[in-house]
mmCIF file of C-alpha atoms in Angstrom:
data_model
loop_
_atom_site.group_PDB
_atom_site.id
_atom_site.type_symbol
_atom_site.label_atom_id
_atom_site.label_comp_id
_atom_site.label_asym_id
_atom_site.label_seq_id
_atom_site.Cartn_x
_atom_site.Cartn_y
_atom_site.Cartn_z
ATOM 1 C CA MET K 1 -22.538 8.143 3.774
ATOM 2 C CA PRO K 2 -19.087 7.071 5.065
ATOM 3 C CA ASP K 3 -17.349 9.284 7.568
ATOM 4 C CA ALA K 4 -14.602 11.222 5.703
ATOM 5 C CA THR K 5 -12.558 11.598 8.873
ATOM 6 C CA LEU K 6 -12.460 7.857 9.418
ATOM 7 C CA HIS K 7 -11.401 7.297 5.801
ATOM 8 C CA ALA K 8 -8.623 9.900 6.112
ATOM 9 C CA ALA K 9 -7.352 8.232 9.277
ATOM 10 C CA ARG K 10 -7.057 4.873 7.520
ATOM 11 C CA THR K 11 -5.108 6.177 4.538
ATOM 12 C CA THR K 12 -2.796 8.614 6.321
ATOM 13 C CA ALA K 13 0.741 7.379 6.871
ATOM 14 C CA THR K 14 1.835 7.516 10.488
ATOM 15 C CA LEU K 15 5.203 8.412 11.875
ATOM 16 C CA ASN K 16 5.737 7.250 15.441
ATOM 17 C CA ASN K 17 7.887 9.517 17.538
ATOM 18 C CA ALA K 18 10.251 7.466 19.671
ATOM 19 C CA ARG K 19 8.962 7.510 23.256
ATOM 20 C CA ASN K 20 11.944 7.826 25.554
ATOM 21 C CA ASP K 21 10.580 6.716 28.908
ATOM 22 C CA THR K 22 14.012 6.097 30.449
ATOM 23 C CA GLY K 23 14.596 9.525 31.993
ATOM 24 C CA ARG K 24 18.027 9.757 30.327
ATOM 25 C CA THR K 25 19.477 10.140 26.868
ATOM 26 C CA ALA K 26 18.594 7.237 24.611
ATOM 27 C CA TYR K 27 21.061 6.197 21.954
ATOM 28 C CA CYS K 28 20.487 5.859 18.227
ATOM 29 C CA GLY K 29 19.787 2.109 17.906
ATOM 30 C CA PRO K 30 16.934 1.995 20.439
ATOM 31 C CA ILE K 31 15.510 5.310 19.160
ATOM 32 C CA VAL K 32 15.344 4.049 15.567
ATOM 33 C CA VAL K 33 13.667 0.766 16.540
ATOM 34 C CA ALA K 34 11.220 2.548 18.882
ATOM 35 C CA ALA K 35 10.160 4.927 16.097
ATOM 36 C CA ILE K 36 9.538 2.057 13.677
ATOM 37 C CA ALA K 37 7.798 -0.345 16.036
ATOM 38 C CA GLY K 38 5.917 2.219 18.118
ATOM 39 C CA TYR K 39 7.159 0.841 21.448
ATOM 40 C CA SER K 40 8.948 2.705 24.229
ATOM 41 C CA VAL K 41 12.732 2.941 24.330
ATOM 42 C CA SER K 42 12.867 0.900 27.564
ATOM 43 C CA LYS K 43 10.975 -1.962 25.894
ATOM 44 C CA VAL K 44 13.309 -1.806 22.866
ATOM 45 C CA GLU K 45 16.392 -1.790 25.111
ATOM 46 C CA ALA K 46 15.045 -4.855 26.934
ATOM 47 C CA LYS K 47 14.670 -6.653 23.585
ATOM 48 C CA ILE K 48 18.228 -5.716 22.600
ATOM 49 C CA HIS K 49 19.537 -7.079 25.920
ATOM 50 C CA GLU K 50 17.465 -10.222 25.370
ATOM 51 C CA PHE K 51 18.882 -10.567 21.839
ATOM 52 C CA ARG K 52 22.397 -10.183 23.242
ATOM 53 C CA GLY K 53 21.648 -12.946 25.769
ATOM 54 C CA ARG K 54 21.829 -10.685 28.820
ATOM 55 C CA ALA K 55 19.318 -10.002 31.521
ATOM 56 C CA PRO K 56 18.609 -6.263 31.485
ATOM 57 C CA ALA K 57 19.401 -4.387 34.672
ATOM 58 C CA PRO K 58 16.824 -1.699 35.528
ATOM 59 C CA SER K 59 19.232 1.128 34.666
ATOM 60 C CA SER K 60 21.016 -0.684 31.841
ATOM 61 C CA VAL K 61 21.827 1.660 28.947
ATOM 62 C CA VAL K 62 22.078 0.305 25.401
ATOM 63 C CA LYS K 63 24.652 2.125 23.312
ATOM 64 C CA GLY K 64 27.005 1.018 20.596
ATOM 65 C CA THR K 65 24.525 -1.122 18.676
ATOM 66 C CA TYR K 66 25.540 -3.189 15.668
ATOM 67 C CA VAL K 67 23.501 -4.322 12.685
ATOM 68 C CA ASP K 68 22.709 -7.624 14.436
ATOM 69 C CA ASP K 69 21.392 -5.793 17.528
ATOM 70 C CA VAL K 70 19.045 -3.550 15.547
ATOM 71 C CA GLU K 71 17.988 -6.433 13.300
ATOM 72 C CA GLY K 72 17.277 -8.664 16.315
ATOM 73 C CA ALA K 73 15.203 -6.005 18.090
ATOM 74 C CA LEU K 74 13.198 -5.303 14.939
ATOM 75 C CA ALA K 75 12.567 -9.033 14.465
ATOM 76 C CA ALA K 76 11.199 -9.240 18.024
ATOM 77 C CA PHE K 77 8.593 -6.638 17.027
ATOM 78 C CA GLY K 78 7.741 -8.282 13.705
ATOM 79 C CA TYR K 79 9.986 -6.393 11.276
ATOM 80 C CA ARG K 80 12.972 -7.296 9.153
ATOM 81 C CA MET K 81 15.853 -5.278 7.736
ATOM 82 C CA VAL K 82 17.003 -5.807 4.172
ATOM 83 C CA GLN K 83 20.277 -4.246 3.110
ATOM 84 C CA THR K 84 19.737 -2.276 -0.103
ATOM 85 C CA GLU K 85 23.013 -0.357 -0.371
ATOM 86 C CA ASP K 86 26.552 -0.883 0.924
ATOM 87 C CA TYR K 87 29.279 1.741 0.629
ATOM 88 C CA LEU K 88 31.770 0.255 3.086
ATOM 89 C CA ASP K 89 34.166 -0.712 0.293
ATOM 90 C CA HIS K 90 34.279 2.929 -0.925
ATOM 91 C CA GLU K 91 36.647 5.539 0.458
ATOM 92 C CA ARG K 92 34.799 7.707 2.967
ATOM 93 C CA ARG K 93 34.956 10.786 0.740
ATOM 94 C CA ASP K 94 33.452 8.768 -2.151
ATOM 95 C CA ARG K 95 30.399 7.683 -0.165
ATOM 96 C CA PRO K 96 27.159 9.605 -0.768
ATOM 97 C CA THR K 97 26.025 12.254 1.685
ATOM 98 C CA LEU K 98 22.582 12.107 3.207
ATOM 99 C CA SER K 99 21.559 15.076 1.031
ATOM 100 C CA ALA K 100 22.664 13.289 -2.136
ATOM 101 C CA TRP K 101 20.964 10.046 -1.107
ATOM 102 C CA MET K 102 17.686 11.861 -0.425
ATOM 103 C CA GLN K 103 17.613 12.857 -4.118
ATOM 104 C CA LYS K 104 17.590 9.211 -5.232
ATOM 105 C CA ARG K 105 14.406 7.382 -6.188
ATOM 106 C CA ARG K 106 13.087 5.134 -3.415
ATOM 107 C CA ASN K 107 9.836 3.984 -1.848
ATOM 108 C CA ALA K 108 8.401 7.043 -0.075
ATOM 109 C CA TRP K 109 6.269 4.842 2.218
ATOM 110 C CA ALA K 110 9.084 2.615 3.455
ATOM 111 C CA HIS K 111 11.290 3.098 6.506
ATOM 112 C CA TYR K 112 15.019 3.188 5.749
ATOM 113 C CA ILE K 113 17.667 2.821 8.418
ATOM 114 C CA LEU K 114 20.929 4.468 7.401
ATOM 115 C CA ALA K 115 24.281 3.817 9.005
ATOM 116 C CA ILE K 116 26.176 7.107 8.699
ATOM 117 C CA HIS K 117 29.502 8.516 9.835
ATOM 118 C CA LYS K 118 29.117 10.903 12.740
ATOM 119 C CA GLY K 119 32.608 12.075 13.557
ATOM 120 C CA ARG K 120 34.750 8.977 14.085
ATOM 121 C CA GLU K 121 31.837 6.747 14.972
ATOM 122 C CA GLY K 122 28.835 5.268 13.251
ATOM 123 C CA HIS K 123 25.304 6.455 13.889
ATOM 124 C CA TRP K 124 21.827 5.169 12.994
ATOM 125 C CA ILE K 125 19.199 7.449 11.486
ATOM 126 C CA LEU K 126 15.725 6.619 10.271
ATOM 127 C CA ILE K 127 14.256 8.011 7.045
ATOM 128 C CA LYS K 128 10.695 7.816 5.784
ATOM 129 C CA GLY K 129 9.717 9.942 2.827
ATOM 130 C CA VAL K 130 11.379 13.326 3.362
ATOM 131 C CA LYS K 131 11.565 13.051 7.147
ATOM 132 C CA MET K 132 14.184 11.684 9.512
ATOM 133 C CA CYS K 133 14.289 10.627 13.148
ATOM 134 C CA ASP K 134 17.203 9.912 15.495
ATOM 135 C CA THR K 135 18.746 10.778 18.855
ATOM 136 C CA PHE K 136 19.702 14.284 17.727
ATOM 137 C CA THR K 137 16.041 15.072 16.987
ATOM 138 C CA ASN K 138 15.039 13.626 20.386
ATOM 139 C CA GLY K 139 13.168 10.831 18.652
ATOM 140 C CA ARG K 140 10.929 13.239 16.762
ATOM 141 C CA TRP K 141 10.416 13.325 13.001
ATOM 142 C CA VAL K 142 11.874 16.377 11.255
ATOM 143 C CA PHE K 143 12.425 17.227 7.614
ATOM 144 C CA ALA K 144 15.736 15.686 6.565
ATOM 145 C CA CYS K 145 16.724 18.888 4.752
ATOM 146 C CA ASP K 146 16.489 20.682 8.130
ATOM 147 C CA GLY K 147 18.058 17.817 10.098
ATOM 148 C CA PRO K 148 21.505 17.659 11.640
ATOM 149 C CA HIS K 149 23.113 15.119 9.269
ATOM 150 C CA ARG K 150 22.768 16.528 5.734
ATOM 151 C CA SER K 151 26.473 16.321 4.951
ATOM 152 C CA CYS K 152 27.208 13.042 6.746
ATOM 153 C CA ARG K 153 28.490 10.154 4.638
ATOM 154 C CA ILE K 154 26.445 6.971 4.356
ATOM 155 C CA MET K 155 27.972 3.569 5.100
ATOM 156 C CA GLU K 156 24.953 1.283 4.619
ATOM 157 C CA VAL K 157 21.228 1.511 3.856
ATOM 158 C CA PHE K 158 18.588 -0.939 5.084
ATOM 159 C CA GLU K 159 14.929 -1.031 4.098
ATOM 160 C CA VAL K 160 12.616 -2.124 6.901
ATOM 161 C CA LYS K 161 9.674 -4.363 6.071
ATOM 162 C CA LYS K 162 6.876 -5.804 8.133
ATOM 163 C CA ASP K 163 7.577 -9.516 8.521
ATOM 164 C CA LEU K 164 4.323 -11.109 7.397
ATOM 165 C CA GLY K 165 5.490 -14.489 8.677
ATOM 166 C CA VAL K 166 5.323 -13.261 12.290
ATOM 167 C CA GLY K 167 1.954 -13.715 13.954
#
């Protein structure tokens, strides 16, 4: 008879907490990529520096990431980002809030990276199912309805997919 525990382990979705091994605050771009790929923040930051064409200094902090930076780091780990929604041409007040977006139909098993307004700046958050992960949750998955960004306005939405062309 097959082991039920083994079967449950194979079919259970996993959510990787972002492992911040830097000893300092990690910013949103590296946290989001680390949670998707399952690698440490320092390894993700090194890939972002590599993507930017810079040699990473040992204490080099990555902050202020753009779509290309996050996309490049994900590609290095075998993932790709596909933009599914764009609200940049809408007035800020007309853009959906995170709470409103969570009510929409979407793939519950997929990772979604959302670019949101956080004050005057942009911020990356990661959504999978009903949970979210970002810097403000210290790289841990929490229920989005309990998270810190419920009323933030969304700028862009990207679905993350495993790149099957990468060996």
